[in-house]
mmCIF file of C-alpha atoms and ligand atoms in Angstrom:
data_model
loop_
_atom_site.group_PDB
_atom_site.id
_atom_site.type_symbol
_atom_site.label_atom_id
_atom_site.label_comp_id
_atom_site.label_asym_id
_atom_site.label_seq_id
_atom_site.Cartn_x
_atom_site.Cartn_y
_atom_site.Cartn_z
ATOM 1 C CA MET A 1 -0.130 -0.233 0.428
ATOM 2 C CA SER A 2 1.358 3.329 -0.670
ATOM 3 C CA PRO A 3 2.103 5.477 2.398
ATOM 4 C CA GLU A 4 -0.710 7.720 0.674
ATOM 5 C CA THR A 5 -3.935 7.610 2.893
ATOM 6 C CA ILE A 6 -7.128 6.754 1.627
ATOM 7 C CA PRO A 7 -9.742 9.234 2.545
ATOM 8 C CA GLY A 8 -12.430 7.990 4.836
ATOM 9 C CA PRO A 9 -16.265 8.256 4.413
ATOM 10 C CA THR A 10 -17.701 12.112 4.933
ATOM 11 C CA PRO A 11 -18.649 11.983 8.842
ATOM 12 C CA ASP A 12 -22.034 12.412 9.272
ATOM 13 C CA PRO A 13 -23.107 15.051 11.529
ATOM 14 C CA ALA A 14 -25.873 13.541 13.247
ATOM 15 C CA ASP A 15 -23.630 10.219 13.952
ATOM 16 C CA GLY A 16 -23.720 8.613 17.358
ATOM 17 C CA LYS A 17 -27.403 10.260 17.752
ATOM 18 C CA LYS A 18 -29.735 7.904 15.633
ATOM 19 C CA ARG A 19 -32.458 9.690 13.747
ATOM 20 C CA ALA A 20 -35.701 8.948 15.269
ATOM 21 C CA ASP A 21 -38.236 11.280 13.057
ATOM 22 C CA THR A 22 -40.729 9.607 11.237
ATOM 23 C CA THR A 23 -41.687 11.136 7.702
ATOM 24 C CA ALA A 24 -45.028 10.522 5.631
ATOM 25 C CA ILE A 25 -44.874 10.389 2.396
ATOM 26 C CA THR A 26 -48.512 10.579 0.877
ATOM 27 C CA ASN A 27 -50.803 10.431 -2.341
ATOM 28 C CA ILE A 28 -47.958 8.503 -3.944
ATOM 29 C CA ALA A 29 -49.912 7.552 -7.312
ATOM 30 C CA THR A 30 -47.876 3.923 -7.954
ATOM 31 C CA LEU A 31 -46.492 2.578 -4.639
ATOM 32 C CA VAL A 32 -43.774 -0.627 -5.482
ATOM 33 C CA THR A 33 -43.115 -2.719 -2.588
ATOM 34 C CA ASN A 34 -41.771 -5.963 -3.872
ATOM 35 C CA ASP A 35 -44.054 -7.457 -1.540
ATOM 36 C CA PRO A 36 -46.886 -9.699 -2.745
ATOM 37 C CA SER A 37 -48.343 -9.945 0.571
ATOM 38 C CA LEU A 38 -48.752 -5.930 0.720
ATOM 39 C CA GLY A 39 -50.372 -5.553 -2.623
ATOM 40 C CA SER A 40 -51.425 -6.958 -5.772
ATOM 41 C CA GLY A 41 -49.027 -8.814 -8.342
ATOM 42 C CA PRO A 42 -45.648 -9.918 -7.864
ATOM 43 C CA LEU A 43 -44.412 -6.116 -7.190
ATOM 44 C CA GLY A 44 -47.102 -5.682 -4.227
ATOM 45 C CA LEU A 45 -48.202 -3.073 -5.778
ATOM 46 C CA ILE A 46 -50.476 -0.422 -3.535
ATOM 47 C CA GLN A 47 -52.580 2.277 -5.956
ATOM 48 C CA ASP A 48 -52.981 5.802 -4.177
ATOM 49 C CA ALA A 49 -50.677 4.971 -1.144
ATOM 50 C CA ALA A 50 -48.446 6.319 1.402
ATOM 51 C CA ILE A 51 -44.817 5.206 3.086
ATOM 52 C CA VAL A 52 -43.340 5.976 6.357
ATOM 53 C CA ILE A 53 -39.719 6.543 6.949
ATOM 54 C CA ASP A 54 -39.105 5.646 10.512
ATOM 55 C CA GLY A 55 -35.786 6.521 11.081
ATOM 56 C CA ASP A 56 -33.554 4.279 8.696
ATOM 57 C CA ARG A 57 -36.156 2.106 8.167
ATOM 58 C CA ILE A 58 -39.943 1.735 6.639
ATOM 59 C CA GLY A 59 -42.363 2.118 9.515
ATOM 60 C CA TRP A 60 -45.552 1.703 7.803
ATOM 61 C CA VAL A 61 -47.034 1.460 4.313
ATOM 62 C CA GLY A 62 -50.693 0.907 3.105
ATOM 63 C CA PRO A 63 -53.571 3.745 1.396
ATOM 64 C CA SER A 64 -52.657 7.286 1.788
ATOM 65 C CA SER A 65 -56.070 7.517 3.405
ATOM 66 C CA LYS A 66 -54.821 5.665 5.894
ATOM 67 C CA ALA A 67 -51.501 6.815 6.758
ATOM 68 C CA PRO A 68 -50.729 7.560 10.299
ATOM 69 C CA THR A 69 -49.834 10.949 11.812
ATOM 70 C CA THR A 70 -45.908 11.576 11.656
ATOM 71 C CA ASP A 71 -43.349 13.885 12.309
ATOM 72 C CA ASN A 72 -43.068 15.274 9.161
ATOM 73 C CA ARG A 73 -45.587 14.761 5.898
ATOM 74 C CA LEU A 74 -44.595 14.940 2.140
ATOM 75 C CA ASP A 75 -47.246 15.376 -0.261
ATOM 76 C CA ALA A 76 -45.808 12.730 -3.604
ATOM 77 C CA GLY A 77 -48.388 14.993 -5.366
ATOM 78 C CA GLY A 78 -49.557 11.877 -7.383
ATOM 79 C CA ARG A 79 -45.890 10.558 -8.529
ATOM 80 C CA ALA A 80 -44.214 6.747 -8.034
ATOM 81 C CA VAL A 81 -42.195 5.280 -5.178
ATOM 82 C CA VAL A 82 -40.442 2.307 -6.102
ATOM 83 C CA PRO A 83 -37.879 0.649 -3.842
ATOM 84 C CA GLY A 84 -34.147 1.896 -4.107
ATOM 85 C CA PHE A 85 -31.672 0.247 -7.691
ATOM 86 C CA VAL A 86 -29.780 -2.715 -6.324
ATOM 87 C CA ASP A 87 -26.863 -2.369 -9.122
ATOM 88 C CA SER A 88 -25.020 -5.809 -7.816
ATOM 89 C CA HIS A 89 -22.435 -5.561 -10.322
ATOM 90 C CA SER A 90 -20.191 -2.757 -11.015
ATOM 91 C CA HIS A 91 -16.333 -2.160 -11.665
ATOM 92 C CA LEU A 92 -15.853 1.444 -10.557
ATOM 93 C CA VAL A 93 -12.200 1.434 -9.062
ATOM 94 C CA PHE A 94 -10.383 2.569 -11.797
ATOM 95 C CA ALA A 95 -8.523 5.737 -13.691
ATOM 96 C CA GLY A 96 -8.954 6.329 -17.525
ATOM 97 C CA ASP A 97 -11.643 6.050 -20.191
ATOM 98 C CA ARG A 98 -12.082 4.123 -23.120
ATOM 99 C CA THR A 99 -13.249 6.243 -25.705
ATOM 100 C CA ALA A 100 -10.713 5.824 -28.459
ATOM 101 C CA GLU A 101 -11.743 1.908 -28.031
ATOM 102 C CA PHE A 102 -15.675 2.486 -27.689
ATOM 103 C CA ASN A 103 -15.397 4.196 -31.301
ATOM 104 C CA ALA A 104 -13.234 1.924 -33.342
ATOM 105 C CA ARG A 105 -15.855 -0.762 -32.107
ATOM 106 C CA MET A 106 -18.991 1.597 -33.231
ATOM 107 C CA SER A 107 -16.692 1.428 -36.267
ATOM 108 C CA GLY A 108 -17.141 -2.144 -36.845
ATOM 109 C CA GLN A 109 -14.054 -3.830 -34.403
ATOM 110 C CA SER A 110 -15.050 -6.418 -32.109
ATOM 111 C CA TYR A 111 -14.521 -6.593 -28.312
ATOM 112 C CA SER A 112 -12.629 -8.405 -26.179
ATOM 113 C CA ALA A 113 -10.926 -9.270 -22.921
ATOM 114 C CA GLY A 114 -7.736 -7.727 -23.871
ATOM 115 C CA GLY A 115 -8.938 -4.293 -23.523
ATOM 116 C CA ILE A 116 -8.685 -4.723 -19.730
ATOM 117 C CA ARG A 117 -5.133 -3.982 -20.006
ATOM 118 C CA THR A 118 -5.371 -0.480 -21.028
ATOM 119 C CA THR A 119 -7.563 0.226 -17.669
ATOM 120 C CA VAL A 120 -4.729 -1.869 -15.514
ATOM 121 C CA ALA A 121 -2.272 0.297 -16.578
ATOM 122 C CA ALA A 122 -4.246 3.555 -16.113
ATOM 123 C CA THR A 123 -5.213 2.183 -12.385
ATOM 124 C CA ARG A 124 -2.100 1.588 -11.589
ATOM 125 C CA ALA A 125 -0.340 4.864 -12.651
ATOM 126 C CA ALA A 126 -2.998 6.896 -10.095
ATOM 127 C CA SER A 127 -3.572 8.094 -6.693
ATOM 128 C CA ASN A 128 -5.545 6.616 -3.935
ATOM 129 C CA ASN A 129 -7.127 10.543 -3.834
ATOM 130 C CA GLU A 130 -7.804 9.796 -7.741
ATOM 131 C CA LEU A 131 -9.089 6.671 -7.605
ATOM 132 C CA ASN A 132 -11.130 7.715 -4.481
ATOM 133 C CA ALA A 133 -12.870 10.679 -6.539
ATOM 134 C CA ASN A 134 -13.734 8.622 -8.772
ATOM 135 C CA VAL A 135 -15.553 6.227 -7.097
ATOM 136 C CA ALA A 136 -17.000 8.770 -5.094
ATOM 137 C CA ARG A 137 -18.414 10.661 -9.082
ATOM 138 C CA TYR A 138 -20.067 7.609 -10.085
ATOM 139 C CA VAL A 139 -21.341 6.309 -7.045
ATOM 140 C CA ALA A 140 -23.133 9.632 -6.501
ATOM 141 C CA GLU A 141 -24.269 9.841 -10.553
ATOM 142 C CA ALA A 142 -25.377 6.148 -10.049
ATOM 143 C CA ARG A 143 -27.312 7.413 -6.802
ATOM 144 C CA ARG A 144 -28.864 10.599 -8.409
ATOM 145 C CA GLN A 145 -30.232 7.764 -11.238
ATOM 146 C CA GLY A 146 -31.765 5.711 -7.878
ATOM 147 C CA THR A 147 -29.108 3.456 -7.014
ATOM 148 C CA THR A 148 -29.079 3.306 -3.166
ATOM 149 C CA THR A 149 -26.982 -0.115 -2.864
ATOM 150 C CA ILE A 150 -24.207 -0.793 -5.589
ATOM 151 C CA GLU A 151 -21.305 -3.425 -5.240
ATOM 152 C CA ILE A 152 -18.438 -2.545 -6.003
ATOM 153 C CA LYS A 153 -15.218 -4.450 -7.607
ATOM 154 C CA SER A 154 -11.762 -4.286 -7.941
ATOM 155 C CA GLY A 155 -9.807 -6.135 -11.176
ATOM 156 C CA TYR A 156 -7.905 -3.054 -12.402
ATOM 157 C CA GLY A 157 -4.792 -3.614 -10.396
ATOM 158 C CA LEU A 158 -3.819 -6.993 -10.716
ATOM 159 C CA THR A 159 -1.056 -6.845 -8.300
ATOM 160 C CA THR A 160 -1.493 -7.622 -4.823
ATOM 161 C CA GLU A 161 -0.735 -4.045 -3.604
ATOM 162 C CA ASP A 162 -3.057 -2.591 -6.552
ATOM 163 C CA GLU A 163 -6.001 -5.225 -5.622
ATOM 164 C CA ALA A 164 -5.556 -4.456 -1.610
ATOM 165 C CA ARG A 165 -6.035 -0.667 -2.504
ATOM 166 C CA ALA A 166 -8.806 -0.511 -4.946
ATOM 167 C CA LEU A 167 -11.275 -2.975 -1.975
ATOM 168 C CA THR A 168 -9.895 -0.315 0.340
ATOM 169 C CA ILE A 169 -11.024 2.108 -1.593
ATOM 170 C CA ALA A 170 -14.484 0.455 -2.887
ATOM 171 C CA SER A 171 -15.040 -0.037 1.202
ATOM 172 C CA VAL A 172 -15.135 3.672 1.425
ATOM 173 C CA HIS A 173 -18.075 3.421 -0.523
ATOM 174 C CA THR A 174 -20.289 0.542 -0.305
ATOM 175 C CA ASP A 175 -20.282 -3.036 1.811
ATOM 176 C CA GLU A 176 -20.736 -5.027 -1.018
ATOM 177 C CA VAL A 177 -16.974 -5.514 -1.918
ATOM 178 C CA THR A 178 -15.249 -8.039 -4.642
ATOM 179 C CA TYR A 179 -12.180 -9.246 -4.892
ATOM 180 C CA LEU A 180 -11.456 -9.619 -8.843
ATOM 181 C CA GLY A 181 -8.025 -10.102 -9.229
ATOM 182 C CA ALA A 182 -8.904 -12.749 -11.270
ATOM 183 C CA HIS A 183 -9.843 -10.365 -13.960
ATOM 184 C CA ILE A 184 -7.612 -11.245 -16.676
ATOM 185 C CA VAL A 185 -3.717 -12.555 -16.140
ATOM 186 C CA ALA A 186 -1.625 -9.704 -15.055
ATOM 187 C CA PRO A 187 0.431 -8.542 -18.265
ATOM 188 C CA GLU A 188 3.794 -9.477 -16.197
ATOM 189 C CA PHE A 189 2.313 -12.851 -16.154
ATOM 190 C CA ALA A 190 1.019 -13.167 -19.938
ATOM 191 C CA ASP A 191 3.343 -16.234 -20.691
ATOM 192 C CA ARG A 192 3.099 -17.606 -17.205
ATOM 193 C CA PRO A 193 -1.240 -17.696 -16.303
ATOM 194 C CA GLU A 194 -0.339 -20.720 -13.547
ATOM 195 C CA ALA A 195 1.726 -18.460 -12.199
ATOM 196 C CA TYR A 196 -0.813 -15.682 -11.837
ATOM 197 C CA VAL A 197 -3.414 -18.085 -10.328
ATOM 198 C CA ASP A 198 -1.457 -19.009 -7.551
ATOM 199 C CA LEU A 199 -0.703 -15.492 -6.931
ATOM 200 C CA VAL A 200 -4.327 -14.371 -7.065
ATOM 201 C CA THR A 201 -5.213 -17.665 -4.811
ATOM 202 C CA GLY A 202 -2.406 -17.234 -2.511
ATOM 203 C CA PRO A 203 -0.740 -13.943 -1.236
ATOM 204 C CA MET A 204 -3.070 -11.754 -3.426
ATOM 205 C CA LEU A 205 -5.759 -13.247 -1.978
ATOM 206 C CA ASP A 206 -4.297 -13.193 1.822
ATOM 207 C CA ALA A 207 -4.142 -9.790 0.908
ATOM 208 C CA CYS A 208 -7.240 -8.836 0.043
ATOM 209 C CA ALA A 209 -9.717 -11.090 1.650
ATOM 210 C CA PRO A 210 -10.608 -8.836 5.179
ATOM 211 C CA HIS A 211 -11.094 -5.945 2.711
ATOM 212 C CA ALA A 212 -13.808 -8.267 0.175
ATOM 213 C CA ARG A 213 -17.211 -9.601 1.077
ATOM 214 C CA TRP A 214 -17.217 -11.851 -2.477
ATOM 215 C CA ILE A 215 -14.609 -13.203 -4.834
ATOM 216 C CA ASP A 216 -15.537 -13.046 -8.672
ATOM 217 C CA VAL A 217 -13.300 -14.547 -11.553
ATOM 218 C CA PHE A 218 -13.940 -13.632 -15.657
ATOM 219 C CA CYS A 219 -14.590 -17.027 -17.012
ATOM 220 C CA GLU A 220 -14.042 -16.414 -20.656
ATOM 221 C CA ARG A 221 -11.529 -17.036 -23.627
ATOM 222 C CA GLY A 222 -8.840 -14.868 -22.819
ATOM 223 C CA ALA A 223 -9.207 -14.889 -19.298
ATOM 224 C CA PHE A 224 -9.724 -18.194 -17.038
ATOM 225 C CA ASP A 225 -10.929 -21.852 -18.126
ATOM 226 C CA GLY A 226 -13.099 -23.594 -16.391
ATOM 227 C CA ASP A 227 -10.330 -25.290 -14.539
ATOM 228 C CA GLN A 228 -8.641 -22.010 -13.058
ATOM 229 C CA ALA A 229 -11.990 -20.497 -12.446
ATOM 230 C CA ARG A 230 -12.873 -23.361 -9.787
ATOM 231 C CA ALA A 231 -9.254 -22.699 -8.111
ATOM 232 C CA ILE A 232 -10.278 -19.748 -7.727
ATOM 233 C CA LEU A 233 -13.521 -19.203 -6.531
ATOM 234 C CA THR A 234 -12.637 -22.665 -4.108
ATOM 235 C CA ALA A 235 -9.878 -20.600 -2.943
ATOM 236 C CA GLY A 236 -11.789 -17.492 -1.961
ATOM 237 C CA LYS A 237 -14.223 -19.556 0.053
ATOM 238 C CA ARG A 238 -11.584 -20.718 2.175
ATOM 239 C CA ALA A 239 -10.737 -17.640 2.957
ATOM 240 C CA GLY A 240 -14.342 -16.869 3.734
ATOM 241 C CA LEU A 241 -15.597 -15.224 0.567
ATOM 242 C CA LEU A 242 -18.568 -15.766 -1.412
ATOM 243 C CA PRO A 243 -18.246 -16.676 -4.794
ATOM 244 C CA ARG A 244 -19.913 -14.516 -8.065
ATOM 245 C CA VAL A 245 -19.009 -15.325 -11.782
ATOM 246 C CA HIS A 246 -18.367 -13.271 -15.164
ATOM 247 C CA ALA A 247 -19.771 -16.058 -16.794
ATOM 248 C CA ASN A 248 -21.039 -17.034 -20.320
ATOM 249 C CA GLN A 249 -20.449 -13.594 -21.515
ATOM 250 C CA LEU A 250 -18.572 -13.622 -25.152
ATOM 251 C CA THR A 251 -18.803 -17.022 -25.298
ATOM 252 C CA HIS A 252 -20.741 -20.403 -24.345
ATOM 253 C CA GLY A 253 -18.497 -21.880 -22.042
ATOM 254 C CA PRO A 254 -18.238 -23.537 -18.494
ATOM 255 C CA GLY A 255 -18.987 -20.273 -16.254
ATOM 256 C CA VAL A 256 -22.361 -20.628 -15.948
ATOM 257 C CA GLN A 257 -22.294 -24.439 -14.582
ATOM 258 C CA LEU A 258 -19.222 -23.853 -12.340
ATOM 259 C CA ALA A 259 -20.992 -21.031 -10.829
ATOM 260 C CA VAL A 260 -24.381 -22.977 -9.801
ATOM 261 C CA GLU A 261 -21.909 -25.892 -8.297
ATOM 262 C CA LEU A 262 -20.270 -23.983 -6.336
ATOM 263 C CA ASP A 263 -23.548 -21.788 -5.435
ATOM 264 C CA ALA A 264 -22.514 -18.815 -6.374
ATOM 265 C CA ALA A 265 -24.586 -16.403 -5.336
ATOM 266 C CA SER A 266 -24.761 -14.952 -8.926
ATOM 267 C CA ALA A 267 -23.667 -15.552 -12.233
ATOM 268 C CA ASP A 268 -23.406 -12.267 -14.601
ATOM 269 C CA HIS A 269 -23.793 -11.672 -18.004
ATOM 270 C CA CYS A 270 -25.416 -14.965 -19.141
ATOM 271 C CA THR A 271 -25.219 -13.832 -22.804
ATOM 272 C CA HIS A 272 -24.446 -17.456 -24.440
ATOM 273 C CA LEU A 273 -26.701 -19.952 -22.832
ATOM 274 C CA THR A 274 -27.319 -23.550 -23.390
ATOM 275 C CA ASP A 275 -30.269 -25.500 -22.911
ATOM 276 C CA ALA A 276 -28.246 -27.423 -19.520
ATOM 277 C CA ASP A 277 -27.116 -23.600 -18.355
ATOM 278 C CA VAL A 278 -30.621 -22.077 -18.380
ATOM 279 C CA ASP A 279 -31.867 -25.827 -16.621
ATOM 280 C CA ALA A 280 -29.157 -25.063 -14.108
ATOM 281 C CA LEU A 281 -30.005 -21.795 -13.392
ATOM 282 C CA ALA A 282 -33.425 -22.690 -12.606
ATOM 283 C CA GLY A 283 -32.541 -25.879 -10.759
ATOM 284 C CA GLY A 284 -30.464 -23.666 -8.401
ATOM 285 C CA SER A 285 -30.029 -20.839 -6.120
ATOM 286 C CA THR A 286 -27.720 -18.646 -8.413
ATOM 287 C CA VAL A 287 -29.252 -15.576 -9.711
ATOM 288 C CA ALA A 288 -28.772 -14.552 -13.759
ATOM 289 C CA THR A 289 -27.596 -11.695 -13.433
ATOM 290 C CA LEU A 290 -28.160 -9.676 -16.573
ATOM 291 C CA LEU A 291 -26.189 -6.418 -17.615
ATOM 292 C CA PRO A 292 -27.795 -5.092 -21.162
ATOM 293 C CA GLY A 293 -25.291 -2.164 -21.218
ATOM 294 C CA ALA A 294 -22.167 -4.085 -21.751
ATOM 295 C CA GLU A 295 -24.485 -5.659 -25.271
ATOM 296 C CA PHE A 296 -25.171 -2.391 -25.740
ATOM 297 C CA SER A 297 -21.963 -0.784 -25.592
ATOM 298 C CA THR A 298 -20.307 -4.050 -27.391
ATOM 299 C CA ARG A 299 -22.666 -4.196 -30.044
ATOM 300 C CA ALA A 300 -23.891 -7.688 -29.136
ATOM 301 C CA GLU A 301 -26.725 -9.691 -29.223
ATOM 302 C CA TRP A 302 -28.807 -9.963 -26.140
ATOM 303 C CA PRO A 303 -29.031 -12.284 -23.320
ATOM 304 C CA ASP A 304 -32.483 -13.594 -23.668
ATOM 305 C CA ALA A 305 -33.925 -12.890 -20.133
ATOM 306 C CA ARG A 306 -37.681 -14.568 -21.204
ATOM 307 C CA ARG A 307 -35.817 -17.658 -21.754
ATOM 308 C CA LEU A 308 -34.536 -17.610 -18.314
ATOM 309 C CA LEU A 309 -37.537 -16.193 -16.650
ATOM 310 C CA ASP A 310 -39.684 -18.766 -18.560
ATOM 311 C CA ALA A 311 -38.020 -21.576 -17.146
ATOM 312 C CA GLY A 312 -38.522 -20.753 -13.597
ATOM 313 C CA ALA A 313 -34.476 -18.690 -13.253
ATOM 314 C CA VAL A 314 -33.940 -15.561 -10.790
ATOM 315 C CA VAL A 315 -33.432 -12.559 -12.808
ATOM 316 C CA ALA A 316 -31.351 -9.551 -11.854
ATOM 317 C CA LEU A 317 -30.177 -6.741 -13.570
ATOM 318 C CA SER A 318 -27.560 -4.774 -13.440
ATOM 319 C CA THR A 319 -25.150 -1.942 -15.356
ATOM 320 C CA ASP A 320 -21.985 -3.609 -15.354
ATOM 321 C CA CYS A 321 -20.775 0.003 -15.002
ATOM 322 C CA ASN A 322 -16.544 -0.002 -15.888
ATOM 323 C CA PRO A 323 -14.564 2.198 -19.012
ATOM 324 C CA GLY A 324 -14.776 -0.775 -21.335
ATOM 325 C CA SER A 325 -17.812 -2.762 -22.329
ATOM 326 C CA SER A 326 -20.663 -0.982 -20.442
ATOM 327 C CA PHE A 327 -19.995 3.262 -19.104
ATOM 328 C CA THR A 328 -23.381 3.662 -17.997
ATOM 329 C CA SER A 329 -24.185 3.929 -14.123
ATOM 330 C CA SER A 330 -28.282 4.157 -15.087
ATOM 331 C CA MET A 331 -30.389 1.179 -13.924
ATOM 332 C CA PRO A 332 -33.322 3.122 -15.507
ATOM 333 C CA PHE A 333 -31.807 2.758 -18.533
ATOM 334 C CA CYS A 334 -30.300 -1.113 -18.147
ATOM 335 C CA ILE A 335 -34.381 -1.543 -17.418
ATOM 336 C CA ALA A 336 -35.541 0.232 -20.951
ATOM 337 C CA LEU A 337 -32.743 -2.066 -22.871
ATOM 338 C CA ALA A 338 -34.069 -4.968 -21.307
ATOM 339 C CA VAL A 339 -37.686 -4.438 -21.816
ATOM 340 C CA ARG A 340 -37.319 -3.026 -25.042
ATOM 341 C CA ASP A 341 -34.832 -5.488 -26.312
ATOM 342 C CA MET A 342 -34.572 -9.019 -23.960
ATOM 343 C CA GLY A 343 -38.518 -9.897 -23.222
ATOM 344 C CA MET A 344 -38.631 -8.451 -20.145
ATOM 345 C CA THR A 345 -41.910 -6.624 -18.951
ATOM 346 C CA PRO A 346 -41.933 -3.621 -17.342
ATOM 347 C CA ASP A 347 -42.730 -5.214 -13.968
ATOM 348 C CA GLU A 348 -40.205 -8.066 -14.389
ATOM 349 C CA ALA A 349 -37.490 -5.480 -15.228
ATOM 350 C CA LEU A 350 -38.322 -3.349 -11.988
ATOM 351 C CA TRP A 351 -38.375 -6.401 -9.839
ATOM 352 C CA SER A 352 -34.883 -7.269 -11.429
ATOM 353 C CA ALA A 353 -33.447 -3.770 -10.744
ATOM 354 C CA THR A 354 -34.561 -3.994 -7.263
ATOM 355 C CA ALA A 355 -35.680 -7.526 -5.584
ATOM 356 C CA GLY A 356 -33.337 -9.056 -7.917
ATOM 357 C CA GLY A 357 -30.430 -7.630 -7.192
ATOM 358 C CA ALA A 358 -31.062 -7.745 -3.923
ATOM 359 C CA ALA A 359 -31.157 -11.490 -3.996
ATOM 360 C CA ALA A 360 -28.346 -11.715 -6.352
ATOM 361 C CA LEU A 361 -26.329 -9.841 -2.924
ATOM 362 C CA ARG A 362 -28.050 -12.469 -0.690
ATOM 363 C CA ARG A 363 -29.717 -9.611 0.822
ATOM 364 C CA THR A 364 -33.573 -9.173 2.367
ATOM 365 C CA ASP A 365 -33.324 -5.535 3.946
ATOM 366 C CA VAL A 366 -32.817 -3.824 0.346
ATOM 367 C CA GLY A 367 -34.597 -4.468 -2.550
ATOM 368 C CA ARG A 368 -38.490 -3.677 -1.155
ATOM 369 C CA LEU A 369 -40.411 -1.895 0.583
ATOM 370 C CA SER A 370 -42.068 -3.426 3.550
ATOM 371 C CA PRO A 371 -41.710 -2.210 7.188
ATOM 372 C CA GLY A 372 -38.506 -3.155 8.439
ATOM 373 C CA ALA A 373 -36.859 -3.020 5.179
ATOM 374 C CA ARG A 374 -33.993 0.034 4.667
ATOM 375 C CA ALA A 375 -35.635 2.853 3.814
ATOM 376 C CA ASN A 376 -33.967 2.920 0.412
ATOM 377 C CA LEU A 377 -36.505 4.487 -2.292
ATOM 378 C CA ALA A 378 -36.732 6.804 -5.384
ATOM 379 C CA LEU A 379 -39.641 9.159 -6.215
ATOM 380 C CA LEU A 380 -40.507 9.453 -9.811
ATOM 381 C CA ASP A 381 -41.250 11.887 -11.698
ATOM 382 C CA ALA A 382 -44.332 9.674 -13.604
ATOM 383 C CA PRO A 383 -47.499 7.981 -12.111
ATOM 384 C CA SER A 384 -45.635 4.652 -12.342
ATOM 385 C CA HIS A 385 -42.824 2.389 -12.585
ATOM 386 C CA VAL A 386 -43.733 1.366 -15.650
ATOM 387 C CA HIS A 387 -42.528 5.055 -17.361
ATOM 388 C CA LEU A 388 -38.910 4.388 -16.673
ATOM 389 C CA ALA A 389 -39.092 1.631 -19.897
ATOM 390 C CA TYR A 390 -41.630 3.889 -21.572
ATOM 391 C CA ARG A 391 -39.754 7.161 -21.606
ATOM 392 C CA PRO A 392 -36.461 6.064 -22.152
ATOM 393 C CA GLY A 393 -33.415 8.601 -21.004
ATOM 394 C CA VAL A 394 -35.557 10.491 -19.548
ATOM 395 C CA PRO A 395 -34.685 11.338 -16.102
ATOM 396 C CA LEU A 396 -37.451 10.873 -13.933
ATOM 397 C CA VAL A 397 -36.251 10.007 -10.758
ATOM 398 C CA SER A 398 -36.765 12.846 -8.760
ATOM 399 C CA ALA A 399 -35.658 12.597 -5.690
ATOM 400 C CA VAL A 400 -33.573 9.807 -3.516
ATOM 401 C CA TRP A 401 -34.134 8.546 0.130
ATOM 402 C CA GLN A 402 -30.943 6.287 1.335
ATOM 403 C CA ASP A 403 -31.410 4.536 5.195
ATOM 404 C CA GLY A 404 -33.882 7.026 5.669
ATOM 405 C CA GLU A 405 -31.600 10.533 4.659
ATOM 406 C CA LEU A 406 -32.938 12.511 1.134
ATOM 407 C CA VAL A 407 -29.860 12.339 -0.603
HETATM 408 O O1 NIG B 501 -17.498 -7.511 -17.023
HETATM 409 N N1 NIG B 501 -16.077 -9.030 -18.705
HETATM 410 C C1 NIG B 501 -15.128 -8.522 -17.585
HETATM 411 N N2 NIG B 501 -14.920 -7.199 -17.030
HETATM 412 C C2 NIG B 501 -15.785 -6.283 -17.427
HETATM 413 C C3 NIG B 501 -14.926 -5.361 -18.566
HETATM 414 C C4 NIG B 501 -14.003 -4.344 -18.292
HETATM 415 C C5 NIG B 501 -13.698 -3.982 -19.347
HETATM 416 O O2 NIG B 501 -13.717 -4.137 -20.477
HETATM 417 O O3 NIG B 501 -12.876 -3.122 -18.744
HETATM 418 C C6 NIG B 501 -17.479 -7.122 -18.109
HETATM 419 O O4 NIG B 501 -18.022 -6.524 -19.131
HETATM 420 FE FE1 FE B 502 -18.082 -7.411 -14.959
#
């Protein structure tokens, strides 16, 4: 770790004095609770609703006319309220960008795992302060678009020191931190991939495990094969990390089957699936996380959400925000793409971007708006969540509460 310090979170003036006041948001045209016991359909929809924020939690939901007395009251004016988005897949600890690579792709060049090396060089050269400022900027950008829970991966350091510092910086911004030392084989190990796997499963893992909850591997041609991925995830599990996998993004491969075999929380991308892959996802507890920003930005074939849903798999939507394959932090954009091009209904896409993301992070306190859940919610400048797909590209998120605080 360089001697330079990593800035900590901004001190909360109310630290130590937990907010105890209550706020009712009334006159909500459509409230999405994601709790079928509270309203209609899988989204637990309540029309003409109210919701009470009690400190950092949801205290009450129900019809607006029955809203209890609270310290503060806010009239939603007939707009919609949805759970804050849960973005379960991002790569925000990086420096530089890859505009030239994007331009080349849009002129016909295809995407490959190799572009990651450009960002690795820029990230290694950046100071802790620069990297931290970048993460803060993209987390704030995501929050303005309704994201209240975000997972952040390392993977652009690829040395023990650079991976550990990436995780330390990510930890300043989220609890959902993922060790992705196995993003690609580090350039210095290009002709000794097995030695790099030894590093990732040995000293690098020892240095990184204390700073992460998850371990991930890019299981793909040009990155890590099935055997290497199994060794990496198994070592991570032994060190107390929970697995998730970049699987079947660019080609058919063993990633999805491996994710299910190891009970990974999530298999991410799932663009190229065999029937056996779909069956495995439907039969296991691994969430299929789809990342339409990547297909958009690489002009690739869309993942088939309909096929997964019809088979009974749990589907999440996430941004995959990174400077190479998907430089968007917008969950509403991903919802719109999933509805337009991946066969999802607006209800399914909203669920996948909230409760689905929570399932992919094995969280029960986020992704729903029922009493006891975290008070993470977004007020939309629209009468219902359907407008997120119906009005693509329009900044509909007009207010966001995170842990009960208007942010
Ligand atoms: O999820 N697939 C691997 N990792 C990223 C891409 C990273 C990059 O191109 O820099 C992804 O798409
Ligand atoms: Fe990714």
